[in-house]
Coordinates of C-alpha atoms in Angstrom, one line a residue:
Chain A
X1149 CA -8.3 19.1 -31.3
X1150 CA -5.3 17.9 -33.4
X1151 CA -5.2 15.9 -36.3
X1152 CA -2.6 13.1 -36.4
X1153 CA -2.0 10.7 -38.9
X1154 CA -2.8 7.8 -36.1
X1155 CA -5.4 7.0 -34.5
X1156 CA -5.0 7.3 -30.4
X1157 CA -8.6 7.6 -29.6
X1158 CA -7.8 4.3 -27.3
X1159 CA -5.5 6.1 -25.1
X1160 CA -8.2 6.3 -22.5
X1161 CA -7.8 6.5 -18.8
X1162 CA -7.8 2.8 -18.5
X1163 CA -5.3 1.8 -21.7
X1164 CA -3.0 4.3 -20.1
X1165 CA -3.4 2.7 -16.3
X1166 CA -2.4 -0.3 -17.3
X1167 CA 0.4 0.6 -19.7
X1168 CA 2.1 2.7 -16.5
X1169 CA 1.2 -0.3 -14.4
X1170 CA 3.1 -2.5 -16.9
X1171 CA 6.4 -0.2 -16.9
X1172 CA 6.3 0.4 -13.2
X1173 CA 6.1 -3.9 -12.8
X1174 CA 8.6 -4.2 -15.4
X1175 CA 11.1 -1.3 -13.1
X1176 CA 10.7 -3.3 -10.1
X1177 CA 11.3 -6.8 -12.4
X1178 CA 14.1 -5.4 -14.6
X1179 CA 16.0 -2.9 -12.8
X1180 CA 18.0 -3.8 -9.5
X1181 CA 18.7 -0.4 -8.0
X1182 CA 16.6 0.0 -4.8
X1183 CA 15.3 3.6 -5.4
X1184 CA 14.2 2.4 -8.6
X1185 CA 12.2 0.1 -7.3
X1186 CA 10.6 2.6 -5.0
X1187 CA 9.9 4.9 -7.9
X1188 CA 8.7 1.9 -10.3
X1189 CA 6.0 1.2 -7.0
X1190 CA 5.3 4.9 -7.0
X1191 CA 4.1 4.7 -11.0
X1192 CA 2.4 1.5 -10.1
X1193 CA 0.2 3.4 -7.7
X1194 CA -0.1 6.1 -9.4
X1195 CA -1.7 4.0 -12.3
X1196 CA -4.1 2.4 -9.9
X1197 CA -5.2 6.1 -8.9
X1198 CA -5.6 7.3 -12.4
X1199 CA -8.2 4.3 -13.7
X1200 CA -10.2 5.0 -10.6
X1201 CA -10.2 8.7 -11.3
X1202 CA -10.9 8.2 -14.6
X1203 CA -13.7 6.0 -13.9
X1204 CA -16.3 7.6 -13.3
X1205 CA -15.4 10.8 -15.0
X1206 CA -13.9 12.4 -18.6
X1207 CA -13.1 15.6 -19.8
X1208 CA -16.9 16.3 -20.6
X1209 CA -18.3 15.8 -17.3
X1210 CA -18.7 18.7 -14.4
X1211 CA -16.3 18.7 -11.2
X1212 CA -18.7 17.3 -8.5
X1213 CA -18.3 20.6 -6.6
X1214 CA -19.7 22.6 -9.8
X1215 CA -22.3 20.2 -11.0
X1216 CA -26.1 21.1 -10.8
X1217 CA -27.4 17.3 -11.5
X1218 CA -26.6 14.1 -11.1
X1219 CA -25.6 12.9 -14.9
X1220 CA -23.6 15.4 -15.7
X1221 CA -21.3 15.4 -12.5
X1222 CA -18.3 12.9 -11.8
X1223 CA -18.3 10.5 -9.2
X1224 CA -16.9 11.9 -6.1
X1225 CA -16.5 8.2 -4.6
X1226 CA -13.7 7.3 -6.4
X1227 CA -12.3 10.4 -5.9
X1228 CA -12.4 10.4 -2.0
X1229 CA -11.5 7.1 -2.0
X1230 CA -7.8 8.0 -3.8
X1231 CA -7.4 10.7 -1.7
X1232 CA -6.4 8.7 1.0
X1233 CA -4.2 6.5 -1.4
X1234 CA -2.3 9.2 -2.2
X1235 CA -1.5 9.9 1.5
X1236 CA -1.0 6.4 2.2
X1237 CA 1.4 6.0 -0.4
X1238 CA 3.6 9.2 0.2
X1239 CA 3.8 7.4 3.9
X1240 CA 4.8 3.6 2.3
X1241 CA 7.5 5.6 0.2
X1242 CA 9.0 7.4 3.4
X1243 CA 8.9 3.9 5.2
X1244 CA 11.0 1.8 2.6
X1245 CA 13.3 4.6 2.2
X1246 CA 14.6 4.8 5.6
X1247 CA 15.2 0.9 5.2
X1248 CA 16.7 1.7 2.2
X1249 CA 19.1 4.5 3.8
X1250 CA 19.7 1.7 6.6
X1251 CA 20.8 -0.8 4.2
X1252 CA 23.0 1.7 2.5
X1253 CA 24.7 2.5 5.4
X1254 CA 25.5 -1.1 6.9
X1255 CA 26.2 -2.5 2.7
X1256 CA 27.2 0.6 1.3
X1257 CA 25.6 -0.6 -2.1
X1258 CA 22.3 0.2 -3.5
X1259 CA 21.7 -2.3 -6.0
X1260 CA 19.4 -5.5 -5.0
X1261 CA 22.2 -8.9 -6.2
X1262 CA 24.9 -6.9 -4.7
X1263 CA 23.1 -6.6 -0.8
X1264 CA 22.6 -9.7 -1.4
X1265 CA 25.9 -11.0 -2.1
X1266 CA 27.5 -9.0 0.4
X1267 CA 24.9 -10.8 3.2
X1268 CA 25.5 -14.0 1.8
X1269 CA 29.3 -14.0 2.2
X1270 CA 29.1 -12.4 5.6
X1271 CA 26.6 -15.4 6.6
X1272 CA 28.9 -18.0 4.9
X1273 CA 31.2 -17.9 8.6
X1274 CA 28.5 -18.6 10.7
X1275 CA 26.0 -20.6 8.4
X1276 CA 26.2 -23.4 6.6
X1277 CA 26.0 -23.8 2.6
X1278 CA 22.6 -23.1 1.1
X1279 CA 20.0 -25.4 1.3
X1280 CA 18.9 -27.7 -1.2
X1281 CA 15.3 -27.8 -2.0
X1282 CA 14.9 -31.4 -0.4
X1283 CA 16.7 -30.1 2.4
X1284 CA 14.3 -27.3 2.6
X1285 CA 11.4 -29.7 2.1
X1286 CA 12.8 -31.4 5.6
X1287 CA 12.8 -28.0 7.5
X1288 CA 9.1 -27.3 6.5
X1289 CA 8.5 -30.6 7.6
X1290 CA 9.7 -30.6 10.9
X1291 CA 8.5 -27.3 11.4
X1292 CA 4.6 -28.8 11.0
X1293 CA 5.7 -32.3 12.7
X1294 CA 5.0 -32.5 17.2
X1295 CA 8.4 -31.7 19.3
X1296 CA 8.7 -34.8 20.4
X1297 CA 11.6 -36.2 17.8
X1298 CA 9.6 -38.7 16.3
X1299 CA 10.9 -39.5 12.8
X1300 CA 9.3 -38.0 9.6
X1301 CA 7.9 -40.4 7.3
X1302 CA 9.9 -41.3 4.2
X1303 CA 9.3 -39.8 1.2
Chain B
X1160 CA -7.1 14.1 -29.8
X1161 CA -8.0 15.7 -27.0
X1162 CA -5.7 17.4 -24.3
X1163 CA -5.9 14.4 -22.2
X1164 CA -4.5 12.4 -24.3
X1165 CA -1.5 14.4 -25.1
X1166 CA -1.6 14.5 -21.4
X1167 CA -1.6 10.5 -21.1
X1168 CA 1.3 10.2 -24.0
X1169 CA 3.8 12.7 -21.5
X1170 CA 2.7 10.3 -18.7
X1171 CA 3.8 7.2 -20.8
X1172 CA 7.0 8.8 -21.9
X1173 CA 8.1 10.0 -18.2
X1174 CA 7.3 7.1 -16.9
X1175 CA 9.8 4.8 -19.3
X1176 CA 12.0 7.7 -19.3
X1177 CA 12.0 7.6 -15.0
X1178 CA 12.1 3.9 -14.6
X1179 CA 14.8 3.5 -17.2
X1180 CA 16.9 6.3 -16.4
X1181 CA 20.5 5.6 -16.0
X1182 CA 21.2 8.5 -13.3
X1183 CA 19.6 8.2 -10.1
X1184 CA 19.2 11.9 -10.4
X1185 CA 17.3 12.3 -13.8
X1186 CA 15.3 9.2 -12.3
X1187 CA 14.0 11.0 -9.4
X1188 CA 13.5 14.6 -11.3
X1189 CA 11.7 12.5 -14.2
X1190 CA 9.3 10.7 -11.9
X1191 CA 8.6 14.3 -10.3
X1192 CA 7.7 15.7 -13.0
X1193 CA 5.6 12.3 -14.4
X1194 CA 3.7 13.1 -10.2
X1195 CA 2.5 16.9 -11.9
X1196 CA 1.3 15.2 -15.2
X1197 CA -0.6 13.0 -13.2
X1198 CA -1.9 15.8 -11.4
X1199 CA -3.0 17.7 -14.6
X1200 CA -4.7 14.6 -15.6
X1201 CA -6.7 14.4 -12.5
X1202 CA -7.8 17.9 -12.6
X1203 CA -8.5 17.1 -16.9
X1204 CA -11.4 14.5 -15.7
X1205 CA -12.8 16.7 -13.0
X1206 CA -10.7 15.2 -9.3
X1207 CA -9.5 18.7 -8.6
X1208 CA -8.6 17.8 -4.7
X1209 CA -7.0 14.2 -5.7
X1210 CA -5.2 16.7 -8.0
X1211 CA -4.1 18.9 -5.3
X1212 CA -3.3 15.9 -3.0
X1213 CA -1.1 14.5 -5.8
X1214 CA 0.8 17.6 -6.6
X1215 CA 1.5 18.7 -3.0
X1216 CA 2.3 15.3 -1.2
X1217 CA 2.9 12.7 -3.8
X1218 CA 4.9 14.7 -6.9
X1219 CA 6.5 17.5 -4.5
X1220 CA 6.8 15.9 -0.8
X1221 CA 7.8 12.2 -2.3
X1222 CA 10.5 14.1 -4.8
X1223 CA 12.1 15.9 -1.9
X1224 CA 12.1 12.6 0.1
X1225 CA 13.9 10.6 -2.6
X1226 CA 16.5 13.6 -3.3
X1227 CA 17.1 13.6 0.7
X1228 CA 17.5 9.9 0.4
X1229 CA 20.8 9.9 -2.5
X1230 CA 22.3 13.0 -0.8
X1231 CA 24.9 11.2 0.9
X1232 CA 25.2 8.3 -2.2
X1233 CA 28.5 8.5 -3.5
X1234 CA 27.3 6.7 -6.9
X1235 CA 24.4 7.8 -8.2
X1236 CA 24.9 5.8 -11.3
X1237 CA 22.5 2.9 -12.2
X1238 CA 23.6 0.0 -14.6
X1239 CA 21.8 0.6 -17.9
X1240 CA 19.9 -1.4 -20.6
X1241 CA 22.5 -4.1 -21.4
X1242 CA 23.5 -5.6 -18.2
X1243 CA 19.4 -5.1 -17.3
X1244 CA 18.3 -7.2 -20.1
X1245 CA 21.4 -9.4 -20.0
X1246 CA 20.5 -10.3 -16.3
X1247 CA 16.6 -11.0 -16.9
X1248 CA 16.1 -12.7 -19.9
X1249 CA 13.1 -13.2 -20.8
X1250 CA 11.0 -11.2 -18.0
X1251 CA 10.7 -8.6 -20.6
X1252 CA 9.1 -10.2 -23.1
X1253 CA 6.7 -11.9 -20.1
X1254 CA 6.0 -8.2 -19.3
X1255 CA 5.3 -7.3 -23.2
X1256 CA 3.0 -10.3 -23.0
X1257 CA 0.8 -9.4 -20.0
X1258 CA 0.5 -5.6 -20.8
X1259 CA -0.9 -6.8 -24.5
X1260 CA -3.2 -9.1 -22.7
X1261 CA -4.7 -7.0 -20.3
X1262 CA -5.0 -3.9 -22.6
X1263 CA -7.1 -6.2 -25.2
X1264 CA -9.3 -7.4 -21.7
X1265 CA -9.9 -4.2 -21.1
X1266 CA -10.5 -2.7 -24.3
X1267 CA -13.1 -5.7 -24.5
X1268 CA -14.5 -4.5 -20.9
X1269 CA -17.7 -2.5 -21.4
X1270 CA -17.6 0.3 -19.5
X1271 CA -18.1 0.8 -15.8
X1272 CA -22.1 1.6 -15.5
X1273 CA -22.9 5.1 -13.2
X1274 CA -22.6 3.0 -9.9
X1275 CA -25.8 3.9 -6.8
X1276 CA -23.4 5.6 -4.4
X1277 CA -23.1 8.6 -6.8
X1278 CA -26.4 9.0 -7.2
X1279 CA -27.0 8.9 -3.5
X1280 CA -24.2 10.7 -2.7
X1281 CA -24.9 13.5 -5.9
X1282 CA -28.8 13.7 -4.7
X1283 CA -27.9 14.5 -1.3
X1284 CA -25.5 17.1 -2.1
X1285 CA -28.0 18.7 -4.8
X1286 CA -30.9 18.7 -2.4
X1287 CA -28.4 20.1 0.2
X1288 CA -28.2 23.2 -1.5
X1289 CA -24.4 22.3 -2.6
X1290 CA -22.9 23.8 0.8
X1291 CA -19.8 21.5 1.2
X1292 CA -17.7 20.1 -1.4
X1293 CA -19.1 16.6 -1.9
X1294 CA -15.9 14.7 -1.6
X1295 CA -14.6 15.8 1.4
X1296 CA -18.2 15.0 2.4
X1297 CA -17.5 11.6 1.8
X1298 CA -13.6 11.9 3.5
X1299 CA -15.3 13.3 6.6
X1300 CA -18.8 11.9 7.2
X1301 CA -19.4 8.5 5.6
X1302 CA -15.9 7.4 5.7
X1303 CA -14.5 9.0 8.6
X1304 CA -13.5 6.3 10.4
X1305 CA -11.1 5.3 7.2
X1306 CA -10.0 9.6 7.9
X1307 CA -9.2 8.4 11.4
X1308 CA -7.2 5.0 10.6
X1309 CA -5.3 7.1 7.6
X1310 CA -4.6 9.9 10.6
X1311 CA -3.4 7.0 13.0
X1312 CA -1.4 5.4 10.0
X1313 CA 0.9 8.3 9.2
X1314 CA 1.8 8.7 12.7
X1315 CA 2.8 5.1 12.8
X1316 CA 4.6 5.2 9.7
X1317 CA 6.6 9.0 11.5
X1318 CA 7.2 6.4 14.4
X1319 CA 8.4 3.8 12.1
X1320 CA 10.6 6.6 10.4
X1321 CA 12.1 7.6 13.4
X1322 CA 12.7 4.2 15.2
X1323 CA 14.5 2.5 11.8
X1324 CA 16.6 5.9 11.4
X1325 CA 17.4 6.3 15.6
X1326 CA 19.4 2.4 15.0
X1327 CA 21.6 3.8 12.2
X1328 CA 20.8 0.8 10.0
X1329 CA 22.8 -1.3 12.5
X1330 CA 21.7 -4.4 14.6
X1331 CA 20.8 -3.5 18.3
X1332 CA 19.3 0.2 17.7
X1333 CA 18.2 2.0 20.9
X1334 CA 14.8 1.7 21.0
X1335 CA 14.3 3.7 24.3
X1336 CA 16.1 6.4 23.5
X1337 CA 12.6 7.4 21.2
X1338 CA 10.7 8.1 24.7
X1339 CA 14.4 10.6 25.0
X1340 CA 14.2 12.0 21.8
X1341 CA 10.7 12.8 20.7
X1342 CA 8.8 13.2 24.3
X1343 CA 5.9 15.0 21.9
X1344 CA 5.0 12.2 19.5
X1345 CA 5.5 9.5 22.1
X1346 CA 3.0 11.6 24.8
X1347 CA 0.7 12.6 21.7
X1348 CA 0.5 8.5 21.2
X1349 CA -0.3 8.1 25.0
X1350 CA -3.2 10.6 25.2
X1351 CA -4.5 8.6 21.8
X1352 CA -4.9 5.2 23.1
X1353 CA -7.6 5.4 25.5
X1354 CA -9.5 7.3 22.2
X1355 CA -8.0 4.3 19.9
X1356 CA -9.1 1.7 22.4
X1357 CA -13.1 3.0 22.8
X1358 CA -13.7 3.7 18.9
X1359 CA -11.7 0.3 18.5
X1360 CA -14.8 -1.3 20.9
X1361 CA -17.6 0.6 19.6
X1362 CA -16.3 -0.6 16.0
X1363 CA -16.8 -3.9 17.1
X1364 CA -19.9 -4.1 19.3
X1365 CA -21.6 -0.8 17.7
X1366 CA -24.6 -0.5 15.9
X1367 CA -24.4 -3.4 12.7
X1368 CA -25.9 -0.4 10.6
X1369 CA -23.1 2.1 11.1
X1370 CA -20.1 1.8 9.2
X1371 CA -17.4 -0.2 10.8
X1372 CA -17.1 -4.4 12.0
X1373 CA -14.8 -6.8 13.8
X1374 CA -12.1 -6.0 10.9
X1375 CA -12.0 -2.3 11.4
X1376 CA -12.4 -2.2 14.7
X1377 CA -9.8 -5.3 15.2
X1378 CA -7.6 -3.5 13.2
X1379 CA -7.7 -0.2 15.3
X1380 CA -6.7 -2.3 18.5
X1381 CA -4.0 -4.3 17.0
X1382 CA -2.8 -0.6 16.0
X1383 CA -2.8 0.2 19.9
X1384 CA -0.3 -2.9 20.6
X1385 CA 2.3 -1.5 18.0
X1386 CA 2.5 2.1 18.6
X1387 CA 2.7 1.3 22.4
X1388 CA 5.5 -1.2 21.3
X1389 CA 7.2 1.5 19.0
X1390 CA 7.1 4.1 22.6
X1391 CA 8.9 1.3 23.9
X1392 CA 6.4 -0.5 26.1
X1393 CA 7.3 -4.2 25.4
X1394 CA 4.4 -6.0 25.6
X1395 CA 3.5 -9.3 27.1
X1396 CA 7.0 -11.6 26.7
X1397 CA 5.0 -14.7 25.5
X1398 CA 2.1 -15.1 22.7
X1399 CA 0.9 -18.4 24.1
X1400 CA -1.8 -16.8 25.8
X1401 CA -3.1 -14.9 23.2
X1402 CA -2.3 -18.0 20.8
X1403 CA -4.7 -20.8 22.9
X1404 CA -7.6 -17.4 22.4
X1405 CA -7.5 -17.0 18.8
X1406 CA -8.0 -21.2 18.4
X1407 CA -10.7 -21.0 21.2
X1408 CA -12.4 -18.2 19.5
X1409 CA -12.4 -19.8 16.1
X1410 CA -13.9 -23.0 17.3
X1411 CA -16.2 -20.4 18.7
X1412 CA -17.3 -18.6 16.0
X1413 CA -17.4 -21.4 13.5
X1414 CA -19.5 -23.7 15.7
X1415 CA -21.7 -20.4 16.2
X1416 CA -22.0 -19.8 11.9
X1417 CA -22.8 -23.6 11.5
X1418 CA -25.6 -23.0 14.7
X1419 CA -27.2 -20.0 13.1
X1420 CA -27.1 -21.8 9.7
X1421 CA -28.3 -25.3 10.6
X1422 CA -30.9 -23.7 13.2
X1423 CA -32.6 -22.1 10.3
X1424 CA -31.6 -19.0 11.0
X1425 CA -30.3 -18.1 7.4
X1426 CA -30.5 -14.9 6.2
X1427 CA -33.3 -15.5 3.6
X1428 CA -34.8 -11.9 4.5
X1429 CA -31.6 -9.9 3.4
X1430 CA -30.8 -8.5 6.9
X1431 CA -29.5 -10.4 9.4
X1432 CA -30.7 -10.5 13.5
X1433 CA -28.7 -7.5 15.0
X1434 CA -28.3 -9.5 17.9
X1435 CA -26.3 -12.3 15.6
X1436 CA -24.5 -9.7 14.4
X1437 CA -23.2 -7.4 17.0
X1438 CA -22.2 -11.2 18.9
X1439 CA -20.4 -12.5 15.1
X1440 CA -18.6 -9.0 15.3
X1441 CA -17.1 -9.0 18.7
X1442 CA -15.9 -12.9 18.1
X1443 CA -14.4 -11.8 15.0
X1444 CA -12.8 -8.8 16.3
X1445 CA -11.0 -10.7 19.2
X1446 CA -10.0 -13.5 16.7
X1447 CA -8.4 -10.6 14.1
X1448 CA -7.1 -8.7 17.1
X1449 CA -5.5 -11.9 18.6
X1450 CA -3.9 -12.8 15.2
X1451 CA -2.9 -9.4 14.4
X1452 CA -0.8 -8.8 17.7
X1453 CA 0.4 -12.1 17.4
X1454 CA 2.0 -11.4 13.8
X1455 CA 3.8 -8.6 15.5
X1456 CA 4.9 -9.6 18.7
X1457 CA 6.2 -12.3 16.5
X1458 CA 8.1 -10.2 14.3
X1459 CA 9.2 -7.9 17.2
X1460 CA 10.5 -10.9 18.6
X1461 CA 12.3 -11.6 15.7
X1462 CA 14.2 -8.3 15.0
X1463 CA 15.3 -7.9 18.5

């Protein structure tokens, strides 16, 4: 034990879940490179694993493996259940970064506004002007209304 | 102050310091290293195989992916505070906000009381004589059919890997040359569907007291349809069929809910007719499976 001169006896497994959730949200808000954004989603999860580690569990209980009763042993359901997050989410990360690496390679940038501009000017030849909310209204509409070519009703 | 909590401070600082790095390089190596303190952490409140999963896959495997990744970037640079803050204003202090907000809710949370499962799953393993590690006792016997989807989902996502890399990132990838290039995965995938299709069924129509339901079971057939679409059988050309199902079989079930309810049938003595069950579980997994391979015939479509 060390003696500070504050008090961080909140800095439980939970506080410190949500605070890592916080700054991985605020990477994928903030930031606009892509493989930020896959490590701010990796934080994320890793938050989400750590409050249901720490759920059941602190430093003073027993490993489940070790323990000789119930009450002094973690719970090993969390714990098996975030074993397969784990996996899971090594396998999201290798997903989004070969979309990432195909991007790159047909943009050649790696930042989020840039892709974007770069597509919208390449669309501007073929496609018409953005649409207009209204417009967009329309195109939702006819979307729900029959085939036929009847008339939507006026707003 | 305990070592966790020196533990949770370096997990606080490496996670700012990887988010808001302004080197792609010092981004990935930071958030490697924040993978082990998350891995220490673990192993501080007694998760010593989630530890071991973290540090070998997650913190090792996922930093070697991302360096592979920026090899061939020429600028490995990333626009730092200024322009970040000048381009989202506002969102931070949104972000400031919510943390506050949700650290006072759960500060004002009580905690979490010991929950059943443990004890059942803790008894069992004490009167067992402790033989096998309890959680891999839960990976492998109550939950093995989430083992079996996890299996079947890393192979998809290797398939997915391989297909979005095989089209360089360009429109009008090869998708046949797959079956060419990887003849082991795609006959691997082959010998597993007849397997995927029966534990998809007995998901469905199995015993209502075994783990498992129209979901699961829905889900492990839909998961047929896309990894035979991703070895480069097409599929049926046109949903319609499958489309006019799904609507049939919700009528279906919902006229067969509002039946069982309005025939008196409710479940006032906590566990419902098996019968009711096993037929609510097969409509429901052929109305999920329906919409499911819809959705990604859809999409297939789409991205031809």
């Amino acid at each position: 034990m060390i003696d500070l001169p504050f008090d961080l006896s909140w800095l439980d497994g939970a506080s410190t879940a949500v605070v890592l959730f916080f700054v991985g949200l605020a990477g994928v808000v903030l930031r606009k490179n892509m493989m930020i954004t896959v490590i701010a989603t990796g934080i994320m999860s890793t938050a989400i694993i750590l409050a249901f580690v720490t759920m059941g569990s602190s430093p003073d209980h027993l490993a489940p493996m070790t323990a000789t009763d119930v009450a002094s042993a973690a719970d090993p359901v969390p714990q098996a259940l975030m074993i397969t997050s784990v996996v899971i989410g090594v396998a999201v990360k290798a997903v989004c970064l070969v979309l990432i690496l195909g991007l790159y390679r047909q943009h050649k940038t790696l930042d989020w506004d840039e892709a974007r501009a770069i597509r919208e000017a390449e669309g501007e030849d073929t496609a018409a002007a953005p649409l207009t909310w209204r417009e967009r209204l329309d195109v939702v509409r006819a979307a729900f209304r029959p085939a036929d070519g009847t008339a939507p009703p006026g707003p | 102050m305990g070592l966790d909590q020196i533990v949770f401070v370096f997990l606080i600082v490496f996670a700012v310091r990887a988010v808001f790095a302004s080197c792609l390089r010092h981004a990935i190596i930071t958030s490697g290293v924040f993978g082990l303190f998350a891995s220490l952490a673990y192993l501080l409140y007694h998760a010593p195989d989630v530890a071991v999963s973290e540090a070998v896959v997650a913190s090792s495997l996922g930093t070697v992916l991302l360096i592979l990744t920026i090899r061939n970037y020429d600028d490995v640079s990333v626009p730092g505070i200024p322009r970040m803050i000048w381009h989202r204003k506002g969102a931070d202090l949104l972000m400031l906000g919510g943390a506050a907000l949700v650290l006072f809710l759960t500060s004002q949370t009580p905690q979490v009381p010991v929950a059943p499962l443990k004890d059942a799953v803790m008894g069992a393993y004490l009167s067992s004589g402790g033989a096998v590690n309890p959680v891999t006792t839960i990976l492998l016997h109550y939950r093995v059919f989430d083992t079996v989807l996890e299996a079947l989902m890393l192979l998809i996502a290797v398939l997915g890997v391989v297909h979005l890399s095989d089209g360089r990132g360009g429109k009008g990838g090869d998708y046949g040359s797959v079956v060419r290039l990887h003849p082991t995965m795609v006959t691997s995938l082959r010998m597993l569907t007849p397997v995927l299709i029966i534990a998809g069924v007995a998901l469905i129509v199995g015993d209502p007291h075994t783990p498992g339901g129209g979901f699961q079971g829905a889900g492990l057939l839909a998961a047929v349809i896309v990894s035979r679409y991703l070895v480069g059988r097409r599929g049926p050309a046109s949903t319609s069929g499958l489309e006019t199902l799904e609507k049939v079989i919700f009528v279906v079930f919902v006229l067969s809910v509002a039946a069982y309810v309005f025939a008196g049938f409710t479940p006032l003595t906590g566990d419902a007719s098996p019968v009711f069950m096993i037929a609510m579980n097969g409509l429901l997994g052929v109305k999920v499976f329906c919409g499911l391979s819809i959705m990604f015939l859809y999409f297939a479509q789409e991205s031809r």
